[in-house]
Coordinates of C-alpha atoms in Angstrom, one line a residue:
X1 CA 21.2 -57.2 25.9
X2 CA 24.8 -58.3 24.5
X3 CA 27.0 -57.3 21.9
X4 CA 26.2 -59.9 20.0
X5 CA 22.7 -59.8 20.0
X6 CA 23.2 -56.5 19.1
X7 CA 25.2 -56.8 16.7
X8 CA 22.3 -59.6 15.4
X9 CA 19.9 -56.9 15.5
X10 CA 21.8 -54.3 13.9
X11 CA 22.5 -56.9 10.7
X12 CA 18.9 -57.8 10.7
X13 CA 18.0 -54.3 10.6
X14 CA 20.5 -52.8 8.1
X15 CA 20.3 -49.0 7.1
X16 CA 19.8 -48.9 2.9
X17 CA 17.3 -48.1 0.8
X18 CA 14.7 -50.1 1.3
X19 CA 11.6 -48.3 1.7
X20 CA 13.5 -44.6 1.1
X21 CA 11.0 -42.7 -0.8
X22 CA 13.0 -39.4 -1.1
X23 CA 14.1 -37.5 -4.5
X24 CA 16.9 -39.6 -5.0
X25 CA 15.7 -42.8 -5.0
X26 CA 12.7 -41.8 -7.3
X27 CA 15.5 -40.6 -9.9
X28 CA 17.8 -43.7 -9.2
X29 CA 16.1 -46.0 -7.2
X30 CA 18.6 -48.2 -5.0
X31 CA 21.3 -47.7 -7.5
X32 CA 24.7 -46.7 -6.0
X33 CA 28.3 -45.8 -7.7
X34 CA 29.9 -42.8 -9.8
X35 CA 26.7 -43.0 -12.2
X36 CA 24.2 -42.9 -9.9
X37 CA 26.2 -39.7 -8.3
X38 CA 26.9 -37.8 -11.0
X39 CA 23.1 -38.0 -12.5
X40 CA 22.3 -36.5 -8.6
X41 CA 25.0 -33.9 -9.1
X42 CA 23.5 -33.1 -12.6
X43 CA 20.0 -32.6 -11.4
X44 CA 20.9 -30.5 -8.4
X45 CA 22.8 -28.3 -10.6
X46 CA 19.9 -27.8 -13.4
X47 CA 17.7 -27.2 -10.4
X48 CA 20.0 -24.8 -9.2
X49 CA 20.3 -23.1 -12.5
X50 CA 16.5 -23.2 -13.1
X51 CA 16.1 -21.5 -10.0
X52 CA 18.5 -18.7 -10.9
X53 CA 16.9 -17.8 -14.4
X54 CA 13.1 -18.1 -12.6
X55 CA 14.6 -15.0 -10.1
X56 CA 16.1 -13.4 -13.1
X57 CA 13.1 -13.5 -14.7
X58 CA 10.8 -12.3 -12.2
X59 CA 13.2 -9.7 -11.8
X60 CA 13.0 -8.8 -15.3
X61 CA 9.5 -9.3 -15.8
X62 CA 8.9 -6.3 -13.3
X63 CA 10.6 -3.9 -15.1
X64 CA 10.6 -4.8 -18.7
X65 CA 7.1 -3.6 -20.4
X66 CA 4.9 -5.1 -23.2
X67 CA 6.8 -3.2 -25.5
X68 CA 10.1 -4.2 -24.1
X69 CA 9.7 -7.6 -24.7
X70 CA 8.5 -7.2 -27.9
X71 CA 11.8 -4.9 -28.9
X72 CA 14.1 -8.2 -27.0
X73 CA 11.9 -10.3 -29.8
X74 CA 12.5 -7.9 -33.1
X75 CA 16.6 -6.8 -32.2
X76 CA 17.9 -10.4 -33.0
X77 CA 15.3 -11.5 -35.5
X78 CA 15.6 -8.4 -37.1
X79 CA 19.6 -8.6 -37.0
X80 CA 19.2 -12.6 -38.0
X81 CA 17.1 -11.7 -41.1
X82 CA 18.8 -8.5 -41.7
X83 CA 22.0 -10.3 -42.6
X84 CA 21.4 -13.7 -43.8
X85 CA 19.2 -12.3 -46.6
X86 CA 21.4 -8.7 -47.1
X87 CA 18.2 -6.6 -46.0
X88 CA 20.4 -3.7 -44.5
X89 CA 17.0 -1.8 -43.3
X90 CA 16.3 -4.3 -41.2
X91 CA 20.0 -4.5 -39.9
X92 CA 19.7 -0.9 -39.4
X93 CA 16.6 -1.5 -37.3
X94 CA 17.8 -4.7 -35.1
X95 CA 20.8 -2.2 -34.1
X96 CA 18.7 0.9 -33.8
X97 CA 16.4 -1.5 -31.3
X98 CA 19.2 -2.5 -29.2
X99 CA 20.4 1.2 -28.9
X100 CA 17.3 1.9 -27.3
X101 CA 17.3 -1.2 -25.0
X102 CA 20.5 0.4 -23.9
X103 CA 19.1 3.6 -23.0
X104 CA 16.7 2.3 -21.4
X105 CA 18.8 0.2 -19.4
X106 CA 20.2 3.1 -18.2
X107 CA 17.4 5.0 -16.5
X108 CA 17.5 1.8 -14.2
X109 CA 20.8 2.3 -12.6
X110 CA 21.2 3.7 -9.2
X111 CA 19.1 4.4 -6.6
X112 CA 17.0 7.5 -5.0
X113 CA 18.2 8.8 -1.4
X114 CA 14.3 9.7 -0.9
X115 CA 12.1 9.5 1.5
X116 CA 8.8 10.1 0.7
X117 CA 5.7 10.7 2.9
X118 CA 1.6 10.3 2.3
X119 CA -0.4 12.3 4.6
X120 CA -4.0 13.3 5.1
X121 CA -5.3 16.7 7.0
X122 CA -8.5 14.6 7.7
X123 CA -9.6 11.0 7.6
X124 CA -13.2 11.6 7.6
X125 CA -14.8 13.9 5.8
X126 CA -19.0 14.4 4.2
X127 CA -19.9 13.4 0.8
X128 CA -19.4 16.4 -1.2
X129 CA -16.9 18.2 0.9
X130 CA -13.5 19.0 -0.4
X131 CA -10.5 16.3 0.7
X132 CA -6.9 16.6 0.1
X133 CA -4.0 14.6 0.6
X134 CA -0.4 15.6 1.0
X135 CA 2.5 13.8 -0.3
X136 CA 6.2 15.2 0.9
X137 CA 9.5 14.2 -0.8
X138 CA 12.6 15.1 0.9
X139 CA 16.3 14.5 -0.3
X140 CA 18.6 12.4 2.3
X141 CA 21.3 11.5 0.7
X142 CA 24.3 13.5 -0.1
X143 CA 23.9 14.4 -3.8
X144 CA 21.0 15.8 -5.8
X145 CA 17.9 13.3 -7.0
X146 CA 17.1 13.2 -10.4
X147 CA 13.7 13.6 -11.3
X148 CA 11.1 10.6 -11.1
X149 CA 7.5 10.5 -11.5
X150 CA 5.3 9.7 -8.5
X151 CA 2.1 7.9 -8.8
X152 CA -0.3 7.9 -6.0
X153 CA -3.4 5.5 -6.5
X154 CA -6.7 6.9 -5.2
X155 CA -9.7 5.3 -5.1
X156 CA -10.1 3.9 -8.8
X157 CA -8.0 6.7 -10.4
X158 CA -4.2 7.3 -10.7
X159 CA -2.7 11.1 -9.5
X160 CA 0.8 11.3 -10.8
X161 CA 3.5 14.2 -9.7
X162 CA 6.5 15.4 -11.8
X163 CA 9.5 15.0 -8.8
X164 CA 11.7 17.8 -9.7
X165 CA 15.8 17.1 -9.0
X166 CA 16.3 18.3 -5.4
X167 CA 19.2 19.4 -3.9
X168 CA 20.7 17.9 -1.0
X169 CA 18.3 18.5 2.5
X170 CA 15.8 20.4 0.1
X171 CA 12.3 18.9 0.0
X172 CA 9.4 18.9 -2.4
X173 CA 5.4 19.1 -1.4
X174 CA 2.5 18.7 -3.0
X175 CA -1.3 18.5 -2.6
X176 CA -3.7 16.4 -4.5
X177 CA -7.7 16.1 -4.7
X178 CA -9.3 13.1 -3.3
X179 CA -12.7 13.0 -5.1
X180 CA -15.9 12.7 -2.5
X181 CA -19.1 12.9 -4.5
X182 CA -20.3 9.8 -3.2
X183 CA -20.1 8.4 0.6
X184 CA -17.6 5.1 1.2
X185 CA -14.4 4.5 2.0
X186 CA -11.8 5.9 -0.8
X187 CA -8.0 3.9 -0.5
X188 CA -5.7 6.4 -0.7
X189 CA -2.2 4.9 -1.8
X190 CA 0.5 3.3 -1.4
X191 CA 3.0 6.1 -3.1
X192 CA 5.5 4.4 -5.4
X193 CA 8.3 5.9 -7.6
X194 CA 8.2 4.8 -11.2
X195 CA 11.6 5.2 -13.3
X196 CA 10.9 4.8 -16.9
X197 CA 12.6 5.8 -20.2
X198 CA 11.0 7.6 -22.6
X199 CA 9.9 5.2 -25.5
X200 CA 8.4 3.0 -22.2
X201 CA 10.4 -0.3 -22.6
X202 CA 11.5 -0.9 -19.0
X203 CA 9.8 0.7 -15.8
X204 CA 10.5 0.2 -12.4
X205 CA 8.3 1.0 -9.4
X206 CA 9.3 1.7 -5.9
X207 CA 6.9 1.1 -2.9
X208 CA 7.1 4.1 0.0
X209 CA 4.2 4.2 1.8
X210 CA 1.3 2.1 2.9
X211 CA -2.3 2.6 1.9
X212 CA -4.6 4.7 3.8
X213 CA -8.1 5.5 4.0
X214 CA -10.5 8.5 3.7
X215 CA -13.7 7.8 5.0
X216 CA -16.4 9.6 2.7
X217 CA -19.7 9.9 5.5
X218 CA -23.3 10.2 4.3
X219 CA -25.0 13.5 5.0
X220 CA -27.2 14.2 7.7
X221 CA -29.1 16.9 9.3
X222 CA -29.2 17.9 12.9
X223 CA -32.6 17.1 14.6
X224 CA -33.6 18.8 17.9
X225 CA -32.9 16.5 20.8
X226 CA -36.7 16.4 21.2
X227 CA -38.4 16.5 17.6
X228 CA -38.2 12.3 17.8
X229 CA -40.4 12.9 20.5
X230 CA -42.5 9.6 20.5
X231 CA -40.9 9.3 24.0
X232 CA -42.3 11.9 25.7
X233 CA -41.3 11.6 29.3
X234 CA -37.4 11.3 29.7
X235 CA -37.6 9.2 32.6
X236 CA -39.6 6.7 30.5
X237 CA -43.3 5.8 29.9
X238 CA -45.0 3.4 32.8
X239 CA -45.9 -0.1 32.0
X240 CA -48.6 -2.2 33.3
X241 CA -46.0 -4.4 34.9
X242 CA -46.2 -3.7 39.0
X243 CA -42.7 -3.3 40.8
X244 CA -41.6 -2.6 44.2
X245 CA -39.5 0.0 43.5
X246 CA -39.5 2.8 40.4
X247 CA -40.2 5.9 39.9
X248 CA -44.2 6.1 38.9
X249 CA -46.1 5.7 41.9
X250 CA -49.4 3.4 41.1
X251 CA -51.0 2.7 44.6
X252 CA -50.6 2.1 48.1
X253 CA -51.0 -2.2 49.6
X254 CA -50.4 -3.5 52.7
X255 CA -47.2 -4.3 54.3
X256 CA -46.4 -8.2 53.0
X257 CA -43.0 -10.0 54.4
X258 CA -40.0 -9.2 52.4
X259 CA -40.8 -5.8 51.4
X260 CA -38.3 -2.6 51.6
X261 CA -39.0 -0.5 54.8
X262 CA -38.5 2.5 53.2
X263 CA -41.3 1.9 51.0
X264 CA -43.4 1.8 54.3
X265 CA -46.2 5.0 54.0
X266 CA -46.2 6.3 57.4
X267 CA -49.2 8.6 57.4
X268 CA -51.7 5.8 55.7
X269 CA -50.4 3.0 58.3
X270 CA -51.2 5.5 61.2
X271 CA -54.5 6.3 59.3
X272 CA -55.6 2.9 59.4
X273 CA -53.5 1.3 61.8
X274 CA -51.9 -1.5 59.0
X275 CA -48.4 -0.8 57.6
X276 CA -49.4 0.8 54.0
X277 CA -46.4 0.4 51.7
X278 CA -45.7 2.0 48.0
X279 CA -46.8 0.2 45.0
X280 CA -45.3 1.4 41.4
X281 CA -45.6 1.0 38.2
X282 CA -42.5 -0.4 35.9
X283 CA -41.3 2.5 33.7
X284 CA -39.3 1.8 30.6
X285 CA -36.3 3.9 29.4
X286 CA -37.0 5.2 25.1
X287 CA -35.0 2.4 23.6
X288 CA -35.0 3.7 19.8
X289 CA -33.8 0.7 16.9
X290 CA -33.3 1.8 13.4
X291 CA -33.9 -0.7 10.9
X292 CA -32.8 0.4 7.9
X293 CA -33.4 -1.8 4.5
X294 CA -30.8 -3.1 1.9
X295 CA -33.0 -4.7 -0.6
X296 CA -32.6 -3.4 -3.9
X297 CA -36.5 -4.0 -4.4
X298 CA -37.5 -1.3 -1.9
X299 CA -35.9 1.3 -3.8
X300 CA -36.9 2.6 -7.0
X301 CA -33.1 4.3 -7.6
X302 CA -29.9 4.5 -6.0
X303 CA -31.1 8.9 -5.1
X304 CA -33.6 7.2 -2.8
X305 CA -31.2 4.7 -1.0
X306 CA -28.6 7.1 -0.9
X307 CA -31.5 9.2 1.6
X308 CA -32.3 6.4 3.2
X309 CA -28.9 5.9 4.5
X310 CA -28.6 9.6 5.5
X311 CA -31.7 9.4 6.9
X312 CA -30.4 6.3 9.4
X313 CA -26.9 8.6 10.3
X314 CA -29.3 11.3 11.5
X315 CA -31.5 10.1 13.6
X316 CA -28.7 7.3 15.5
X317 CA -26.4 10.5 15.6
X318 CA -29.4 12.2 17.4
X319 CA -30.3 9.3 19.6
X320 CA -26.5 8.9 20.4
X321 CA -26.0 12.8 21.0
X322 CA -29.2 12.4 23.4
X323 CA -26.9 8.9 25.2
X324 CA -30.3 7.1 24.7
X325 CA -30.3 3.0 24.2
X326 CA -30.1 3.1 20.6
X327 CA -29.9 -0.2 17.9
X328 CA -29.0 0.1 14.4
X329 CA -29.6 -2.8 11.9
X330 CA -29.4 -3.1 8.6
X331 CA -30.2 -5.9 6.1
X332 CA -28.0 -9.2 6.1
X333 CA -27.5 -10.8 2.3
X334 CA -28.0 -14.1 1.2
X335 CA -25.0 -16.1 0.0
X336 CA -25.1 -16.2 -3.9
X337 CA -25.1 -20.4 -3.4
X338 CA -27.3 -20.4 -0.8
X339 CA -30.5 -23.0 -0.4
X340 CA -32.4 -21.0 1.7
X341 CA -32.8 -17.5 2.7
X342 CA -30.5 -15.6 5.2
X343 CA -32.9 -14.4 7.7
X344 CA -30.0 -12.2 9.4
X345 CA -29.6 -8.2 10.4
X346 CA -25.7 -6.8 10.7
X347 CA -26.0 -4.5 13.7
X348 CA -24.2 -1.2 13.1
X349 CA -21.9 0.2 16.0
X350 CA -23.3 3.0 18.0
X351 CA -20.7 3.4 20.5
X352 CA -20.2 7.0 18.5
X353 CA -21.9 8.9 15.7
X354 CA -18.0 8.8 14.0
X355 CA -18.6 4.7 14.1
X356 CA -22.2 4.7 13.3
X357 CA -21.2 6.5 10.4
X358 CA -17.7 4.5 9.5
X359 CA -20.0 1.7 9.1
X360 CA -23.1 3.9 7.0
X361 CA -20.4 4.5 4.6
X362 CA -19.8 0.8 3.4
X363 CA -23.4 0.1 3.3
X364 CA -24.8 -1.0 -0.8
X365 CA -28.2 -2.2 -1.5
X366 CA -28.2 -5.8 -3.0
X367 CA -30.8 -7.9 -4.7
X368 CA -30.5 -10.7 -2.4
X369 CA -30.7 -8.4 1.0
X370 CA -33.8 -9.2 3.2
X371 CA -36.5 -6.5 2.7
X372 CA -37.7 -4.4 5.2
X373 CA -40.7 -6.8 5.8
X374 CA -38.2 -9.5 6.7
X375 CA -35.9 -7.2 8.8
X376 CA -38.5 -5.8 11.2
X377 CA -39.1 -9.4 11.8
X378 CA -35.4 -10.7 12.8
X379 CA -34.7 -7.3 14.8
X380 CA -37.8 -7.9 16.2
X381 CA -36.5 -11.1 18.2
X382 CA -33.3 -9.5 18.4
X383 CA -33.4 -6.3 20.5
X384 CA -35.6 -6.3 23.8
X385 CA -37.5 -3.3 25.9
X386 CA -37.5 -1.6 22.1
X387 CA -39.9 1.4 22.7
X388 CA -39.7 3.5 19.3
X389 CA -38.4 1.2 16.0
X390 CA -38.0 3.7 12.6
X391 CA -38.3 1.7 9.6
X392 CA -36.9 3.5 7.0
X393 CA -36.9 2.0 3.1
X394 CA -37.6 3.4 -0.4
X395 CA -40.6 4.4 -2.4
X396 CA -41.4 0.7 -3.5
X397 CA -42.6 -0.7 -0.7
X398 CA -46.3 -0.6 -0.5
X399 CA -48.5 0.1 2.7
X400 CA -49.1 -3.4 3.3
X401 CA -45.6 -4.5 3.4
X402 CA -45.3 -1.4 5.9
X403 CA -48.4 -2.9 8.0
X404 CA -47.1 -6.4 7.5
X405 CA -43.7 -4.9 8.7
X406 CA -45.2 -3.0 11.7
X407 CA -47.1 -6.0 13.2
X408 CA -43.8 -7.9 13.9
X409 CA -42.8 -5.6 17.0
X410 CA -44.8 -6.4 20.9
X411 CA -47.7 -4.0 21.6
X412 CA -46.4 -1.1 22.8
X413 CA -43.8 -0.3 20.6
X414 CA -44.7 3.1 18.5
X415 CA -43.3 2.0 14.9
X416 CA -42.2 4.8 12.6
X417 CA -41.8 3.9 8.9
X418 CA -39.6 6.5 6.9
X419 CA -40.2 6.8 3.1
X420 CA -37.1 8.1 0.7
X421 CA -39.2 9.1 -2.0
X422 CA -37.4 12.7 -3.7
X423 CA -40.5 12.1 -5.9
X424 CA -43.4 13.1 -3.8
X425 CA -44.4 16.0 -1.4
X426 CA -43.5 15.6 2.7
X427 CA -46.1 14.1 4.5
X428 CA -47.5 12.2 7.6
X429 CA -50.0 9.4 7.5
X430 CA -51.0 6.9 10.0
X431 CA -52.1 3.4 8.9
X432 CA -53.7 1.1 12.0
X433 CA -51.3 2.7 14.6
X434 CA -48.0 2.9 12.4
X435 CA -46.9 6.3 11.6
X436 CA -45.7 6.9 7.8
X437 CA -43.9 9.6 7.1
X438 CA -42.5 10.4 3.5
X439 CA -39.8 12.8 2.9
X440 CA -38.4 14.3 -0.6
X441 CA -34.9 15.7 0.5
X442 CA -33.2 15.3 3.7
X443 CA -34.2 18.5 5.1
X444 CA -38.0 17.3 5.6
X445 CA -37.0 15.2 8.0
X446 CA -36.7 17.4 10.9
X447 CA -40.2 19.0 9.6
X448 CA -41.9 15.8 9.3
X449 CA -40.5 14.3 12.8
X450 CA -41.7 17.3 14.6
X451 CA -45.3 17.1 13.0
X452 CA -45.4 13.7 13.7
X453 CA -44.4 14.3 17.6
X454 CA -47.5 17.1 17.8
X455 CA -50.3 14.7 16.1

């Protein structure tokens, strides 16, 4: 193409404003000059300014309380008033007020050569055993600390610490409960230093550490390896499915094309002259699920669900001590907006007791969780080869739910429903094959199992 084409192109095409849709134009649209400029200049100053006094702000805003800003509110309208109408209390106290806005100011100069750090002797511990955490100041810098107040944030509550001044290379330590009454998973931190003056107009916090957690497991009680002995042979119960090659020996056949050699039985096939081979019977290894019910409406209190979920860390801690197949569920909820029901179960880990328990300790019972009715049906479908299934709920649900509940597993499958009920007597019952048993306190389980393996 030539130069003069495109220097066509280039005029037909010029570079302006036309179609610019950036700040500028919407402030001055295509206008140009020393007008135009100077508006643009005034704008990205004010911007510049408004920006400023939004970071001093913010900056002030997190440190000056309540109270301060109501003493930057009464200091000049009290010094305003105090004067143009002669009122020389109020003078006195508009003066008085910014004296102590001074003061304040003060206790926020400088900064702490500290270095502070949260620790925890253990991260796990059993509902009702005693937890502490540590918190360790030490003095790095070259001159003493003054003294601050430490605030360490645990669970719901608030433990503050009185930091004494520390010399230079001296360090401070001290120990704090962690409360553990009740099993979940208690935030510990983060530590932060809070410099404040005495009346409480300015404060300023410090961030030192992060937040960690304490792990508060439900209790359990150790069960024999054998007293969930529904399984009783450990190399598994036979089936009435035939295989070629297992353990349980069901009858001998004749030799048929394809089968193992080594299956061959030498003594019948001289006997009779026909290779005799091995038949056996399938055998099944004890595959235990634990279903274990979130719905608010099987439990009668929260004593009963808190048993209930004990109850499921003792006998998957068992089962996982034992390295048996073992499957924990536990009720899936409905979404608040939902149309339908969530016909869902959350499967627990199992790879250890520890996680089995990590994930007991988050557990809550919720109105809109399936019941236990609903959850033997989706675990059901969802775990195969399932050989013992413990349903364990509260006192509320009736026998029929239970027998309702009981029919949604194969034939086969011996189904154990565990009632939490601290308000009745330890017992066994068996309604149309499913094995009830109802336990008081956590101890009766161990009792109760082991009756229920003899009958």
């Amino acid at each position: 193409m030539s130069s003069a084409t495109s220097a066509r192109a280039d005029f037909q095409f010029p570079t302006g404003t036309a179609g610019l849709t950036n700040t500028r134009t919407r402030i001055v649209g295509e206008r140009t000059g020393f007008l135009a400029d100077t508006i643009i200049s005034a704008v990205q100053l004010g911007r510049s300014i408004g920006g400023f006094l939004r970071r001093v702000f913010v900056r002030l805003a997190a440190v000056i309380t309540p109270l301060g800003w109501t003493m930057l509110a009464l200091v000049p309208l009290s010094l305003l008033f105090g004067y143009l109408i002669g009122w020389i209390e109020l003078i006195v106290v508009g003066f008085a007020g910014g004296a102590l806005m001074i003061i304040a100011v003060v206790y926020l100069v400088g900064r702490s050569s500290i270095q502070i750090d949260l620790s925890m002797p253990h991260r796990r511990v059993v509902a009702g055993e005693s937890a502490v955490g540590e918190v360790m100041i030490a003095n790095t810098g070259r001159r003493r600390t003054l003294g601050v107040t430490i605030e360490i944030p645990v669970g719901k509550a608030l433990a503050e610490v009185a930091l004494p001044s520390l010399r230079k290379g001296r360090s401070f330590t001290h120990n704090f409960s962690i409360p553990t009454a009740r099993r979940g998973v208690v935030p510990v931190g983060p530590v932060r230093t809070v410099r404040a003056d005495p009346v409480g107009l300015v404060r300023r916090e410090l961030v030192w550490t992060e937040v960690s957690e304490l792990f508060v497991h439900p209790r359990t009680v150790a069960i024999p390896s054998m007293s969930t002995g529904f399984i009783r042979d450990l190399e598994g119960n036979p089936t009435r499915d035939l295989s070629n090659n297992d353990v349980s020996f069901h009858a001998l056949r004749e030799y048929m094309p394809g089968d193992e050699r080594r299956n061959i039985h030498w003594k019948s096939t001289a006997r009779t002259g026909t290779y005799m081979v091995r038949q056996f019977e399938e055998t099944r290894r004890s595959h235990l699920m634990i279903a274990l019910s979130l719905a608010s409406a099987d439990y009668a209190n929260d004593d009963e669900f808190e048993l209930a979920v004990s109850v499921t860390g003792s006998l998957g801690i068992r089962a996982i001590r034992d390295t048996r197949t073992v499957t924990v569920v536990a009720s899936e909820d409905t979404p608040e907006f939902a149309k339908h029901k969530v016909f869902a179960v959350r499967m627990l880990s199992t790879l250890t007791g520890t996680r089995l328990l990590d994930d007991l300790a988050v557990v809550e019972h919720t109105e809109s969780a399936l019941t236990i009715t609903d959850v033997a049906r989706v675990a059901a479908d969802r775990a195969s080869g399932v050989s013992v299934a413990f349903l364990v709920c509260g006192s509320s649900v009736t026998r029929q739910q239970l027998r309702a509940a009981s029919t949604k597993f194969p034939l086969g499958v011996e189904v154990v429903a565990v009632v939490c009920d601290p308000e009745s007597a330890p017992g066994l019952r068996r309604i149309a094959g499913l094995s009830v048993l109802t336990i008081g306190y956590l101890d009766d389980l161990k009792q109760s199992l082991a009756r229920a393996s003899a009958a």
